[in-house]
């Protein structure tokens, strides 16, 4: 199942060895191999759950690399069942969980930017985080980017700010214009099961008609997404994981909902217009 991406990576590696190309010239290697790169930028380890089936879908695609950049270290995500105190121990545990999730999705190892959880909202930190996200984009040269929408899923300030950072970089012309926001379709967000999740704030759904990008995924992609969710043991009980998986199935029904940041036509692939 994962053979094509491995072959692609091997070809790219051979290219680098033969030409002496340095990592900063990854784009040249990509041009030779026809490789495509999708970058997901999220705020916390576990946010990628919002796009799990999508990331699994593209990670198994031929000549496609999927990267996940996580802006904060998640060191304040304390839960009563994990019993890991806030701080370095929790950040370390969540870094391992992010690695586990990327492996399950078939993605590259995560890019951990390590900013303080819940601490993006200052001029100084935002400037530093923007520089780090920009540097990550410069290094990976993604052909498409996925991040939070302005709603942040349920309004989390870190989510909203990461969305704003990525959008700022794209609208300045410093990255691909293929930027997509994950979104929860409003018509499928009123079930009792969703209310029973007890998120810190109500979900912020998007009117269906704005979610003009729908990416089909297979049951195997959904299974990989479930497996990656199960990595986040410090954040979710098995019962909550089961509810999230059930809701993902119910909300997306085999086609993950996104919207292009600049509108545009309906489409079913993040790489093509
Ligand atoms: Zn989050």
Coordinates of C-alpha atoms and ligand atoms in Angstrom, one line a residue:
X1 CA 0.0 0.0 0.0
X2 CA 2.8 2.5 0.8
X3 CA 5.2 1.3 -1.8
X4 CA 4.7 4.2 -4.3
X5 CA 5.7 7.0 -1.8
X6 CA 8.6 4.9 -0.6
X7 CA 9.8 4.5 -4.2
X8 CA 9.3 8.2 -4.7
X9 CA 11.4 9.0 -1.6
X10 CA 14.1 6.5 -2.7
X11 CA 14.3 8.1 -6.1
X12 CA 14.5 11.5 -4.5
X13 CA 17.3 10.3 -2.2
X14 CA 19.2 8.8 -5.1
X15 CA 18.8 12.2 -6.9
X16 CA 20.2 14.0 -3.8
X17 CA 23.2 11.5 -3.6
X18 CA 23.9 11.7 -7.3
X19 CA 23.7 15.5 -7.6
X20 CA 24.9 16.5 -4.2
X21 CA 21.7 18.5 -3.8
X22 CA 21.4 19.9 -0.3
X23 CA 18.1 19.8 1.7
X24 CA 17.4 23.4 0.7
X25 CA 17.2 22.3 -2.9
X26 CA 14.4 19.7 -2.2
X27 CA 12.3 21.5 -4.8
X28 CA 14.7 20.6 -7.6
X29 CA 14.6 17.0 -6.5
X30 CA 10.8 17.2 -6.4
X31 CA 10.8 18.6 -9.9
X32 CA 12.8 15.6 -11.2
X33 CA 10.6 13.0 -9.4
X34 CA 7.3 14.7 -10.0
X35 CA 6.7 14.6 -6.3
X36 CA 4.0 16.6 -4.6
X37 CA 4.0 17.8 -1.0
X38 CA 1.1 18.5 1.3
X39 CA 1.8 20.4 4.5
X40 CA -0.7 20.5 7.3
X41 CA -0.1 23.3 9.9
X42 CA -1.9 23.0 13.2
X43 CA -1.6 24.4 16.7
X44 CA -1.4 21.3 18.9
X45 CA -0.4 17.7 18.8
X46 CA -3.8 16.0 18.1
X47 CA -5.3 18.9 16.0
X48 CA -4.4 16.9 12.9
X49 CA -7.3 14.6 13.9
X50 CA -9.5 17.2 12.1
X51 CA -7.9 16.2 8.8
X52 CA -6.9 12.6 9.6
X53 CA -8.6 10.8 6.7
X54 CA -7.4 13.5 4.3
X55 CA -3.8 13.2 5.4
X56 CA -4.0 9.4 5.3
X57 CA -5.5 9.6 1.8
X58 CA -2.7 11.8 0.4
X59 CA 0.1 10.0 2.3
X60 CA -0.6 6.8 0.4
X61 CA -0.8 8.6 -2.9
X62 CA 2.0 8.1 -5.5
X63 CA 4.8 10.6 -5.4
X64 CA 3.1 12.5 -2.5
X65 CA 4.7 13.5 0.7
X66 CA 2.6 14.6 3.7
X67 CA 4.2 16.8 6.4
X68 CA 2.6 17.9 9.7
X69 CA 3.9 21.1 11.4
X70 CA 2.7 21.7 14.9
X71 CA 3.2 25.2 16.3
X72 CA 2.8 24.7 20.0
X73 CA 4.2 22.0 22.3
X74 CA 0.8 21.2 23.9
X75 CA 2.3 21.5 27.4
X76 CA -0.9 22.7 29.0
X77 CA -3.1 19.9 27.8
X78 CA -3.6 18.3 31.2
X79 CA -6.2 15.6 31.5
X80 CA -7.4 13.9 34.7
X81 CA -6.9 10.4 33.3
X82 CA -3.3 10.8 32.0
X83 CA -2.0 12.3 35.2
X84 CA 0.9 14.1 33.5
X85 CA 1.5 17.5 34.9
X86 CA 1.7 20.6 32.7
X87 CA 5.2 21.4 31.5
X88 CA 8.1 19.6 29.9
X89 CA 6.9 16.0 30.7
X90 CA 3.6 16.7 29.0
X91 CA 5.3 18.3 26.0
X92 CA 7.6 15.3 25.7
X93 CA 4.7 12.9 25.9
X94 CA 2.8 14.8 23.2
X95 CA 5.8 15.0 20.9
X96 CA 5.9 11.2 21.0
X97 CA 2.2 11.0 20.4
X98 CA 2.6 13.3 17.3
X99 CA 5.3 11.0 16.0
X100 CA 3.1 8.0 16.5
X101 CA 0.2 9.7 14.7
X102 CA 2.4 10.6 11.7
X103 CA 3.6 7.1 11.4
X104 CA 0.0 5.8 11.5
X105 CA -1.0 8.3 8.8
X106 CA 1.9 7.4 6.6
X107 CA 3.2 11.0 6.9
X108 CA 6.7 12.2 7.5
X109 CA 7.9 12.8 11.1
X110 CA 6.3 15.9 12.6
X111 CA 7.9 19.3 12.5
X112 CA 7.6 20.5 16.1
X113 CA 7.9 24.2 16.5
X114 CA 7.6 24.1 20.3
X115 CA 5.9 27.4 21.0
X116 CA 4.1 27.6 24.4
X117 CA 0.6 26.1 24.5
X118 CA -1.9 28.8 24.9
X119 CA 0.8 31.4 24.6
X120 CA 0.7 32.6 21.0
X121 CA -1.2 35.8 21.7
X122 CA 1.5 38.3 22.1
X123 CA 3.2 40.5 19.5
X124 CA 6.6 39.0 20.2
X125 CA 5.6 35.3 20.2
X126 CA 3.4 35.8 17.1
X127 CA 6.2 37.3 15.2
X128 CA 8.5 34.4 16.2
X129 CA 5.9 31.8 15.3
X130 CA 5.2 33.5 12.0
X131 CA 8.9 33.4 11.2
X132 CA 9.2 29.7 12.1
X133 CA 6.1 28.7 10.0
X134 CA 7.5 30.7 7.1
X135 CA 10.9 29.0 7.5
X136 CA 9.1 25.6 7.5
X137 CA 7.3 26.5 4.4
X138 CA 10.5 27.7 2.7
X139 CA 12.2 24.4 3.6
X140 CA 9.4 22.0 2.6
X141 CA 8.0 24.0 -0.4
X142 CA 4.5 22.5 -0.1
X143 CA 2.3 22.4 -3.2
X144 CA -0.8 22.6 -0.9
X145 CA -1.3 23.6 2.7
X146 CA -4.1 22.7 5.1
X147 CA -4.8 24.5 8.3
X148 CA -7.6 25.6 10.7
X149 CA -10.2 28.0 9.4
X150 CA -10.7 31.3 11.2
X151 CA -13.2 29.5 13.5
X152 CA -10.5 27.3 14.9
X153 CA -13.0 24.4 14.9
X154 CA -14.4 25.5 18.3
X155 CA -12.8 28.9 18.7
X156 CA -9.5 27.9 20.4
X157 CA -7.3 31.0 20.3
X158 CA -4.2 29.0 19.3
X159 CA -6.2 27.5 16.4
X160 CA -7.4 30.8 15.2
X161 CA -3.9 32.4 15.4
X162 CA -2.3 29.5 13.5
X163 CA -4.9 29.9 10.8
X164 CA -4.1 33.7 10.7
X165 CA -0.3 33.1 10.6
X166 CA -0.6 30.7 7.6
X167 CA -3.0 32.9 5.8
X168 CA -0.8 35.9 6.3
X169 CA 2.1 34.1 4.7
X170 CA 0.0 32.9 1.8
X171 CA -1.7 36.2 1.1
X172 CA 1.8 37.9 1.1
X173 CA 2.7 35.6 -1.8
X174 CA 5.3 33.7 0.3
X175 CA 3.8 30.3 -0.2
X176 CA 1.6 28.3 -2.6
X177 CA -1.9 29.8 -3.0
X178 CA -3.3 26.3 -2.6
X179 CA -4.4 26.9 1.0
X180 CA -7.3 25.1 2.5
X181 CA -9.2 25.4 5.8
X182 CA -10.7 22.4 7.5
X183 CA -14.4 22.9 8.2
X184 CA -17.3 21.2 9.9
X185 CA -20.4 21.2 7.7
X186 CA -23.3 22.9 9.6
X187 CA -25.9 20.5 8.3
X188 CA -24.3 17.6 10.1
X189 CA -23.3 19.2 13.4
X190 CA -26.5 19.1 15.5
X191 CA -26.4 15.6 16.9
X192 CA -26.6 14.8 20.6
X193 CA -23.4 12.8 20.3
X194 CA -21.5 16.0 19.3
X195 CA -23.0 17.8 22.3
X196 CA -22.0 14.9 24.5
X197 CA -18.3 15.4 23.7
X198 CA -18.1 18.4 26.1
X199 CA -15.6 20.4 24.2
X200 CA -14.5 23.6 26.0
X201 CA -16.6 25.6 23.7
X202 CA -19.3 24.9 21.1
X203 CA -18.2 23.8 17.7
X204 CA -18.2 26.5 15.1
X205 CA -19.6 24.9 12.0
X206 CA -19.4 26.3 8.4
X207 CA -22.3 26.6 6.1
X208 CA -22.1 23.7 3.7
X209 CA -22.1 25.8 0.6
X210 CA -18.8 27.4 1.6
X211 CA -17.1 24.0 2.0
X212 CA -16.4 23.7 -1.7
X213 CA -13.5 21.3 -1.6
X214 CA -14.4 17.7 -0.8
X215 CA -11.7 15.0 -0.8
X216 CA -12.8 11.4 -1.0
X217 CA -11.2 8.9 1.3
X218 CA -11.4 5.2 1.7
X219 CA -12.3 3.0 4.7
X220 CA -8.6 2.2 4.8
X221 CA -7.8 5.9 5.1
X222 CA -10.4 6.2 7.9
X223 CA -8.8 3.2 9.7
X224 CA -5.4 4.9 9.5
X225 CA -6.9 8.1 10.9
X226 CA -8.5 6.1 13.7
X227 CA -5.1 4.5 14.4
X228 CA -3.4 7.9 14.5
X229 CA -6.1 9.4 16.9
X230 CA -5.4 6.4 19.2
X231 CA -1.8 7.7 19.6
X232 CA -3.0 10.7 21.6
X233 CA -3.4 8.7 24.9
X234 CA -2.7 11.8 27.0
X235 CA -5.6 13.6 25.6
X236 CA -8.5 11.2 25.0
X237 CA -9.9 8.2 26.8
X238 CA -10.7 5.2 24.6
X239 CA -14.4 6.1 24.9
X240 CA -13.8 9.7 23.6
X241 CA -11.7 8.4 20.8
X242 CA -14.5 6.1 19.8
X243 CA -16.9 9.0 19.8
X244 CA -14.6 11.2 17.7
X245 CA -14.1 8.4 15.2
X246 CA -17.9 7.9 15.0
X247 CA -18.4 11.6 14.5
X248 CA -15.8 11.9 11.9
X249 CA -17.6 9.2 9.9
X250 CA -20.9 10.9 10.4
X251 CA -19.8 14.4 9.6
X252 CA -17.7 13.7 6.6
X253 CA -19.2 10.5 5.2
X254 CA -16.3 9.5 3.1
X255 CA -15.5 13.0 1.8
X256 CA -13.5 15.3 4.0
X257 CA -14.8 18.9 3.9
X258 CA -12.5 21.8 3.3
X259 CA -12.7 25.3 1.8
X260 CA -10.2 27.1 -0.3
X261 CA -9.1 30.3 1.5
X262 CA -9.9 32.4 -1.6
X263 CA -13.2 30.8 -2.7
X264 CA -12.9 29.5 -6.2
X265 CA -14.7 26.6 -7.9
X266 CA -15.7 23.3 -6.4
X267 CA -12.9 20.7 -6.5
X268 CA -12.0 17.3 -5.2
X269 CA -8.2 17.5 -5.0
X270 CA -6.0 20.0 -3.1
X271 CA -3.3 20.0 -5.8
X272 CA -5.3 21.0 -8.8
X273 CA -7.4 24.0 -9.6
Ligands
LIG1 ZN1 -5.8 22.2 19.4

